[in-house]
Amino acid sequence: MLKFENLTIGYNRHPAVHHLNATISEGDFIALIGPNGAGKSTLLKTILGHVLPLEGKVLFNNISKTEISYLPQSSAVDRKFPISAEQFVATGLWHESGPFQRITKEQREKIHHALRRVGMHGFEKRPINALSGGQFQRVLFARKLIQNARLLLLDEPFAAVDEQTIEDLMKVLIELHNSGATIVAVVHNLELVRKYFPKTMILSRELIGFGLTAEVITTENLARASSIGFGDVKADICEVSHHA
Ligand SMILES: Nc1ncnc2c1ncn2[C@@H]1O[C@H](COP(=O)(O)OP(=O)(O)OP(=O)(O)O)[C@@H](O)[C@H]1O
């Protein structure tokens, strides 16, 4: 589905991740882990085309960018806009109906069904700025649910939410995966990764490990990841290409 080929990414010619070679296959359910500043968010933004590679490329095989849905870190989502949970979820349909169109009866049913699936039945008319952090995260998931994306990229979807919300939203992700979605989620909680994610990618400015979670999350790999984590962030772009 996606192939990273000798991919070096970063900002202002300062690389955040070097020479990444890896393939994400259709049906993968991947936890993306690594220390702060490891380049996890930057990798997701590069897939979306928001950040351009410094070197190498992302190859898209049999998937278009419109089939990718992205959930940014919740702190990056503006909640000041005065709309209800229902209207907010409806913005997830803008790609098919355009902004500011009346919601059809069918669409409203789809939105209400999604809100029910994330345990937010009864909150349809609640302004989004009057929801708790966990409730808003549930609404963000409902917005993803109605988009039928083939590839879902989630940046720390479980940060700062309570245990029950994590369990409920994990069930939603598993359902999405069972119905065919490929999922890549940045997760910090290793217990959660071990319990639910079949595959793990460890990034720490380079690829530390990628494969079956039980084989990749080792003491050795975690030690390597944290020792590189806060490396030379001001380093200039590598001059050497590491073609394997
Ligand atoms: N807009 C930006 N401009 C310049 N540098 C940036 C920008 N965004 C991130 N960086 C730098 O790129 C590196 C990778 O950041 P990134 O946000 O991808 O890390 P991360 O693994 O997602 O970290 P965290 O777990 O803390 O969210 C860091 O050194 C960060 O300071």
mmCIF file of C-alpha atoms and ligand atoms in Angstrom:
data_model
loop_
_atom_site.group_PDB
_atom_site.id
_atom_site.type_symbol
_atom_site.label_atom_id
_atom_site.label_comp_id
_atom_site.label_asym_id
_atom_site.label_seq_id
_atom_site.Cartn_x
_atom_site.Cartn_y
_atom_site.Cartn_z
ATOM 1 C CA MET A 1 0.000 0.000 0.000
ATOM 2 C CA LEU A 2 2.807 2.422 1.003
ATOM 3 C CA LYS A 3 6.520 2.078 0.575
ATOM 4 C CA PHE A 4 9.137 4.342 2.157
ATOM 5 C CA GLU A 5 12.203 4.325 -0.041
ATOM 6 C CA ASN A 6 15.379 5.744 1.451
ATOM 7 C CA LEU A 7 13.148 8.387 3.010
ATOM 8 C CA THR A 8 14.769 11.248 4.899
ATOM 9 C CA ILE A 9 12.369 13.779 6.353
ATOM 10 C CA GLY A 10 12.598 16.898 8.486
ATOM 11 C CA TYR A 11 12.338 20.644 8.529
ATOM 12 C CA ASN A 12 14.546 23.397 7.087
ATOM 13 C CA ARG A 13 17.026 20.760 5.901
ATOM 14 C CA HIS A 14 17.400 19.394 9.451
ATOM 15 C CA PRO A 15 16.527 15.695 9.227
ATOM 16 C CA ALA A 16 14.157 14.252 11.806
ATOM 17 C CA VAL A 17 14.224 10.720 10.347
ATOM 18 C CA HIS A 18 17.016 9.312 8.197
ATOM 19 C CA HIS A 19 17.008 6.822 5.335
ATOM 20 C CA LEU A 20 13.831 4.967 6.184
ATOM 21 C CA ASN A 21 13.039 1.847 4.161
ATOM 22 C CA ALA A 22 9.790 0.078 5.054
ATOM 23 C CA THR A 23 6.528 -1.143 3.556
ATOM 24 C CA ILE A 24 3.018 -0.760 4.955
ATOM 25 C CA SER A 25 0.785 -3.476 3.526
ATOM 26 C CA GLU A 26 -2.961 -3.506 3.063
ATOM 27 C CA GLY A 27 -4.610 -4.726 6.291
ATOM 28 C CA ASP A 28 -1.713 -3.778 8.569
ATOM 29 C CA PHE A 29 -2.547 -2.625 12.101
ATOM 30 C CA ILE A 30 0.575 -0.818 13.223
ATOM 31 C CA ALA A 31 1.616 1.024 16.377
ATOM 32 C CA LEU A 32 4.193 3.699 15.648
ATOM 33 C CA ILE A 33 6.306 4.199 18.753
ATOM 34 C CA GLY A 34 9.438 6.107 19.746
ATOM 35 C CA PRO A 35 10.623 8.810 22.129
ATOM 36 C CA ASN A 36 9.554 12.462 21.950
ATOM 37 C CA GLY A 37 10.959 14.123 18.875
ATOM 38 C CA ALA A 38 11.604 10.746 17.164
ATOM 39 C CA GLY A 39 9.852 11.873 13.988
ATOM 40 C CA LYS A 40 6.576 9.953 14.334
ATOM 41 C CA SER A 41 4.272 12.912 13.584
ATOM 42 C CA THR A 42 6.601 14.065 10.825
ATOM 43 C CA LEU A 43 6.323 10.645 9.157
ATOM 44 C CA LEU A 44 2.506 10.817 9.199
ATOM 45 C CA LYS A 45 2.611 14.367 7.813
ATOM 46 C CA THR A 46 4.969 13.221 5.057
ATOM 47 C CA ILE A 47 2.545 10.463 4.016
ATOM 48 C CA LEU A 48 -0.159 13.144 3.801
ATOM 49 C CA GLY A 49 2.096 15.417 1.747
ATOM 50 C CA HIS A 50 2.103 18.165 4.413
ATOM 51 C CA VAL A 51 5.876 17.741 4.789
ATOM 52 C CA LEU A 52 8.012 17.059 1.729
ATOM 53 C CA PRO A 53 10.850 14.504 1.819
ATOM 54 C CA LEU A 54 14.392 15.891 2.037
ATOM 55 C CA GLU A 55 15.507 12.756 0.235
ATOM 56 C CA GLY A 56 13.914 9.534 -1.006
ATOM 57 C CA LYS A 57 10.194 9.041 -1.469
ATOM 58 C CA VAL A 58 6.872 7.621 -0.344
ATOM 59 C CA LEU A 59 5.450 5.325 -3.007
ATOM 60 C CA PHE A 60 1.659 4.899 -3.107
ATOM 61 C CA ASN A 61 0.615 1.526 -4.437
ATOM 62 C CA ASN A 62 -3.053 1.104 -5.257
ATOM 63 C CA ILE A 63 -4.190 3.880 -2.905
ATOM 64 C CA SER A 64 -4.879 7.554 -3.505
ATOM 65 C CA LYS A 65 -4.430 10.383 -0.996
ATOM 66 C CA THR A 66 -8.211 10.891 -0.876
ATOM 67 C CA GLU A 67 -8.570 7.411 0.659
ATOM 68 C CA ILE A 68 -6.380 8.379 3.615
ATOM 69 C CA SER A 69 -7.901 9.808 6.762
ATOM 70 C CA TYR A 70 -5.765 11.568 9.377
ATOM 71 C CA LEU A 71 -6.463 12.254 13.019
ATOM 72 C CA PRO A 72 -4.012 14.905 14.283
ATOM 73 C CA GLN A 73 -2.986 15.216 17.926
ATOM 74 C CA SER A 74 -6.113 16.531 19.669
ATOM 75 C CA SER A 75 -4.241 19.637 20.856
ATOM 76 C CA ALA A 76 -3.951 20.580 17.161
ATOM 77 C CA VAL A 77 -7.742 20.583 16.656
ATOM 78 C CA ASP A 78 -9.475 23.950 17.096
ATOM 79 C CA ARG A 79 -12.465 23.515 19.402
ATOM 80 C CA LYS A 80 -13.450 27.181 19.578
ATOM 81 C CA PHE A 81 -15.642 26.941 16.489
ATOM 82 C CA PRO A 82 -19.252 27.162 17.813
ATOM 83 C CA ILE A 83 -20.747 23.972 16.369
ATOM 84 C CA SER A 84 -22.474 20.932 17.830
ATOM 85 C CA ALA A 85 -21.040 17.407 17.973
ATOM 86 C CA GLU A 86 -23.397 16.427 15.147
ATOM 87 C CA GLN A 87 -22.314 19.357 12.939
ATOM 88 C CA PHE A 88 -18.669 18.632 13.700
ATOM 89 C CA VAL A 89 -19.023 14.980 12.646
ATOM 90 C CA ALA A 90 -20.818 16.199 9.498
ATOM 91 C CA THR A 91 -17.689 18.128 8.440
ATOM 92 C CA GLY A 92 -16.208 14.664 7.807
ATOM 93 C CA LEU A 93 -18.533 14.442 4.796
ATOM 94 C CA TRP A 94 -17.392 17.684 3.194
ATOM 95 C CA HIS A 95 -15.259 15.744 0.737
ATOM 96 C CA GLU A 96 -18.439 14.204 -0.716
ATOM 97 C CA SER A 97 -21.042 16.957 -0.265
ATOM 98 C CA GLY A 98 -18.963 20.157 -0.064
ATOM 99 C CA PRO A 99 -18.998 22.582 2.901
ATOM 100 C CA PHE A 100 -22.146 24.313 4.180
ATOM 101 C CA GLN A 101 -24.552 21.963 2.367
ATOM 102 C CA ARG A 102 -27.659 20.801 4.197
ATOM 103 C CA ILE A 103 -27.194 17.363 5.696
ATOM 104 C CA THR A 104 -29.450 14.790 4.025
ATOM 105 C CA LYS A 105 -31.630 12.464 6.084
ATOM 106 C CA GLU A 106 -29.380 9.566 5.120
ATOM 107 C CA GLN A 107 -26.252 11.458 6.170
ATOM 108 C CA ARG A 108 -27.852 12.430 9.496
ATOM 109 C CA GLU A 109 -28.593 8.760 10.183
ATOM 110 C CA LYS A 110 -24.992 7.864 9.370
ATOM 111 C CA ILE A 111 -23.735 10.603 11.740
ATOM 112 C CA HIS A 112 -26.041 9.510 14.571
ATOM 113 C CA HIS A 113 -25.048 5.889 14.062
ATOM 114 C CA ALA A 114 -21.349 6.862 14.293
ATOM 115 C CA LEU A 115 -21.991 8.866 17.481
ATOM 116 C CA ARG A 116 -23.787 5.864 18.963
ATOM 117 C CA ARG A 117 -20.875 3.582 18.059
ATOM 118 C CA VAL A 118 -18.466 5.763 20.035
ATOM 119 C CA GLY A 119 -20.830 5.963 23.028
ATOM 120 C CA MET A 120 -21.958 9.568 22.365
ATOM 121 C CA HIS A 121 -25.648 8.962 21.864
ATOM 122 C CA GLY A 122 -27.539 11.906 23.408
ATOM 123 C CA PHE A 123 -24.681 14.372 22.832
ATOM 124 C CA GLU A 124 -25.608 15.210 19.213
ATOM 125 C CA LYS A 125 -26.575 18.845 19.937
ATOM 126 C CA ARG A 126 -23.861 19.521 22.566
ATOM 127 C CA PRO A 127 -21.409 22.289 21.471
ATOM 128 C CA ILE A 128 -17.967 20.746 20.958
ATOM 129 C CA ASN A 129 -16.370 23.255 23.340
ATOM 130 C CA ALA A 130 -18.604 21.872 26.118
ATOM 131 C CA LEU A 131 -17.302 18.297 25.815
ATOM 132 C CA SER A 132 -14.638 16.765 28.039
ATOM 133 C CA GLY A 133 -11.317 15.729 26.458
ATOM 134 C CA GLY A 134 -12.376 12.072 26.310
ATOM 135 C CA GLN A 135 -15.822 12.919 24.900
ATOM 136 C CA PHE A 136 -14.272 15.106 22.206
ATOM 137 C CA GLN A 137 -11.880 12.298 21.281
ATOM 138 C CA ARG A 138 -14.920 10.023 20.864
ATOM 139 C CA VAL A 139 -16.503 12.637 18.561
ATOM 140 C CA LEU A 140 -13.265 12.827 16.553
ATOM 141 C CA PHE A 141 -13.457 9.046 16.098
ATOM 142 C CA ALA A 142 -17.098 9.306 14.987
ATOM 143 C CA ARG A 143 -15.960 11.797 12.340
ATOM 144 C CA LYS A 144 -13.396 9.214 11.135
ATOM 145 C CA LEU A 145 -15.998 6.446 11.146
ATOM 146 C CA ILE A 146 -18.239 8.119 8.565
ATOM 147 C CA GLN A 147 -15.376 8.628 6.121
ATOM 148 C CA ASN A 148 -14.819 4.956 5.175
ATOM 149 C CA ALA A 149 -11.086 5.573 4.719
ATOM 150 C CA ARG A 150 -8.861 2.746 3.507
ATOM 151 C CA LEU A 151 -5.851 4.024 5.451
ATOM 152 C CA LEU A 152 -6.250 5.646 8.840
ATOM 153 C CA LEU A 153 -3.358 7.627 10.334
ATOM 154 C CA LEU A 154 -3.857 8.542 13.984
ATOM 155 C CA ASP A 155 -1.459 10.736 15.938
ATOM 156 C CA GLU A 156 -1.607 9.896 19.653
ATOM 157 C CA PRO A 157 -5.338 9.111 19.695
ATOM 158 C CA PHE A 158 -5.135 7.901 23.292
ATOM 159 C CA ALA A 159 -3.186 10.759 24.835
ATOM 160 C CA ALA A 160 -4.868 12.275 27.909
ATOM 161 C CA VAL A 161 -8.016 10.157 27.757
ATOM 162 C CA ASP A 162 -9.349 7.859 30.472
ATOM 163 C CA GLU A 163 -9.087 4.046 30.492
ATOM 164 C CA GLN A 164 -12.724 3.477 29.550
ATOM 165 C CA THR A 165 -12.473 5.802 26.534
ATOM 166 C CA ILE A 166 -9.278 4.042 25.434
ATOM 167 C CA GLU A 167 -10.976 0.620 25.653
ATOM 168 C CA ASP A 168 -14.082 1.860 23.786
ATOM 169 C CA LEU A 169 -12.098 3.590 21.043
ATOM 170 C CA MET A 170 -9.763 0.600 20.649
ATOM 171 C CA LYS A 171 -12.884 -1.498 19.950
ATOM 172 C CA VAL A 172 -13.861 1.006 17.245
ATOM 173 C CA LEU A 173 -10.396 0.754 15.679
ATOM 174 C CA ILE A 174 -10.556 -3.048 15.735
ATOM 175 C CA GLU A 175 -13.975 -2.906 14.030
ATOM 176 C CA LEU A 176 -12.594 -0.557 11.372
ATOM 177 C CA HIS A 177 -9.656 -2.896 10.849
ATOM 178 C CA ASN A 178 -11.964 -5.921 10.617
ATOM 179 C CA SER A 179 -13.956 -4.130 7.938
ATOM 180 C CA GLY A 180 -10.825 -3.663 5.847
ATOM 181 C CA ALA A 181 -9.067 -0.472 7.004
ATOM 182 C CA THR A 182 -5.298 -0.310 7.325
ATOM 183 C CA ILE A 183 -4.328 1.476 10.524
ATOM 184 C CA VAL A 184 -1.191 3.279 11.682
ATOM 185 C CA ALA A 185 -1.407 4.901 15.124
ATOM 186 C CA VAL A 186 1.190 6.752 17.172
ATOM 187 C CA VAL A 187 0.924 5.284 20.664
ATOM 188 C CA HIS A 188 3.031 5.907 23.757
ATOM 189 C CA ASN A 189 1.503 3.288 26.054
ATOM 190 C CA LEU A 190 3.463 0.069 25.447
ATOM 191 C CA GLU A 191 0.971 -2.026 27.402
ATOM 192 C CA LEU A 192 -1.706 -0.950 24.933
ATOM 193 C CA VAL A 193 0.584 -1.668 21.989
ATOM 194 C CA ARG A 194 1.363 -5.185 23.248
ATOM 195 C CA LYS A 195 -2.300 -5.909 23.924
ATOM 196 C CA TYR A 196 -3.861 -4.698 20.679
ATOM 197 C CA PHE A 197 -1.400 -3.951 17.888
ATOM 198 C CA PRO A 198 -0.141 -6.922 15.860
ATOM 199 C CA LYS A 199 2.712 -4.914 14.318
ATOM 200 C CA THR A 200 4.984 -2.179 15.662
ATOM 201 C CA MET A 201 7.340 0.288 14.050
ATOM 202 C CA ILE A 202 9.956 1.826 16.358
ATOM 203 C CA LEU A 203 11.348 5.107 15.127
ATOM 204 C CA SER A 204 14.040 7.137 16.740
ATOM 205 C CA ARG A 205 15.418 9.351 14.017
ATOM 206 C CA GLU A 206 15.963 6.091 12.118
ATOM 207 C CA LEU A 207 14.142 2.796 11.891
ATOM 208 C CA ILE A 208 14.951 0.814 15.037
ATOM 209 C CA GLY A 209 12.606 -2.068 14.334
ATOM 210 C CA PHE A 210 9.502 -2.983 12.356
ATOM 211 C CA GLY A 211 7.549 -6.232 12.427
ATOM 212 C CA LEU A 212 5.527 -8.369 14.787
ATOM 213 C CA THR A 213 5.037 -6.509 18.059
ATOM 214 C CA ALA A 214 6.324 -9.345 20.257
ATOM 215 C CA GLU A 215 9.520 -9.550 18.207
ATOM 216 C CA VAL A 216 10.107 -5.805 17.866
ATOM 217 C CA ILE A 217 9.437 -4.504 21.374
ATOM 218 C CA THR A 218 12.585 -5.816 23.016
ATOM 219 C CA THR A 219 14.642 -4.305 25.813
ATOM 220 C CA GLU A 220 17.480 -3.883 23.357
ATOM 221 C CA ASN A 221 15.399 -2.017 20.759
ATOM 222 C CA LEU A 222 13.806 0.226 23.394
ATOM 223 C CA ALA A 223 17.225 1.066 24.862
ATOM 224 C CA ARG A 224 18.547 1.866 21.389
ATOM 225 C CA ALA A 225 15.525 4.041 20.641
ATOM 226 C CA SER A 226 15.862 6.083 23.804
ATOM 227 C CA SER A 227 19.615 6.511 23.395
ATOM 228 C CA ILE A 228 19.180 7.966 19.903
ATOM 229 C CA GLY A 229 15.961 9.835 20.672
ATOM 230 C CA PHE A 230 17.303 13.225 21.582
ATOM 231 C CA GLY A 231 20.268 13.085 19.239
ATOM 232 C CA ASP A 232 21.656 15.748 17.039
ATOM 233 C CA VAL A 233 18.452 17.513 16.022
ATOM 234 C CA LYS A 234 20.382 20.396 14.510
ATOM 235 C CA ALA A 235 22.379 18.083 12.244
ATOM 236 C CA ASP A 236 22.418 19.056 8.614
ATOM 237 C CA ILE A 237 21.009 16.766 5.951
ATOM 238 C CA CYS A 238 23.085 13.596 5.458
ATOM 239 C CA GLU A 239 25.361 13.702 2.490
ATOM 240 C CA VAL A 240 25.530 9.908 2.219
ATOM 241 C CA SER A 241 22.670 7.912 0.755
ATOM 242 C CA HIS A 242 22.161 4.585 2.491
ATOM 243 C CA HIS A 243 20.688 2.569 -0.360
ATOM 244 C CA ALA A 244 20.513 -0.939 1.046
HETATM 245 N N1 LIG B 1 7.179 22.581 12.191
HETATM 246 C C1 LIG B 1 8.408 22.228 12.584
HETATM 247 N N2 LIG B 1 9.494 22.983 12.280
HETATM 248 C C2 LIG B 1 10.750 22.618 12.637
HETATM 249 N N3 LIG B 1 11.035 21.486 13.332
HETATM 250 C C3 LIG B 1 10.002 20.686 13.667
HETATM 251 C C4 LIG B 1 8.635 21.013 13.323
HETATM 252 N N4 LIG B 1 7.838 20.024 13.796
HETATM 253 C C5 LIG B 1 8.650 19.137 14.419
HETATM 254 N N5 LIG B 1 9.945 19.525 14.346
HETATM 255 C C6 LIG B 1 11.124 18.804 14.879
HETATM 256 O O1 LIG B 1 11.231 17.564 14.166
HETATM 257 C C7 LIG B 1 11.596 16.518 15.054
HETATM 258 C C8 LIG B 1 10.557 15.411 14.990
HETATM 259 O O2 LIG B 1 9.336 15.918 15.524
HETATM 260 P P1 LIG B 1 7.994 15.064 15.537
HETATM 261 O O3 LIG B 1 6.897 15.975 15.985
HETATM 262 O O4 LIG B 1 7.838 14.344 14.259
HETATM 263 O O5 LIG B 1 8.316 14.000 16.704
HETATM 264 P P2 LIG B 1 7.364 12.948 17.410
HETATM 265 O O6 LIG B 1 8.072 11.641 17.355
HETATM 266 O O7 LIG B 1 6.006 12.998 16.829
HETATM 267 O O8 LIG B 1 7.374 13.489 18.907
HETATM 268 P P3 LIG B 1 6.259 13.496 20.090
HETATM 269 O O9 LIG B 1 6.162 12.080 20.583
HETATM 270 O O10 LIG B 1 6.881 14.401 21.094
HETATM 271 O O11 LIG B 1 4.973 14.025 19.507
HETATM 272 C C9 LIG B 1 11.754 17.146 16.434
HETATM 273 O O12 LIG B 1 13.123 17.429 16.635
HETATM 274 C C10 LIG B 1 10.921 18.414 16.339
HETATM 275 O O13 LIG B 1 11.425 19.412 17.192
#
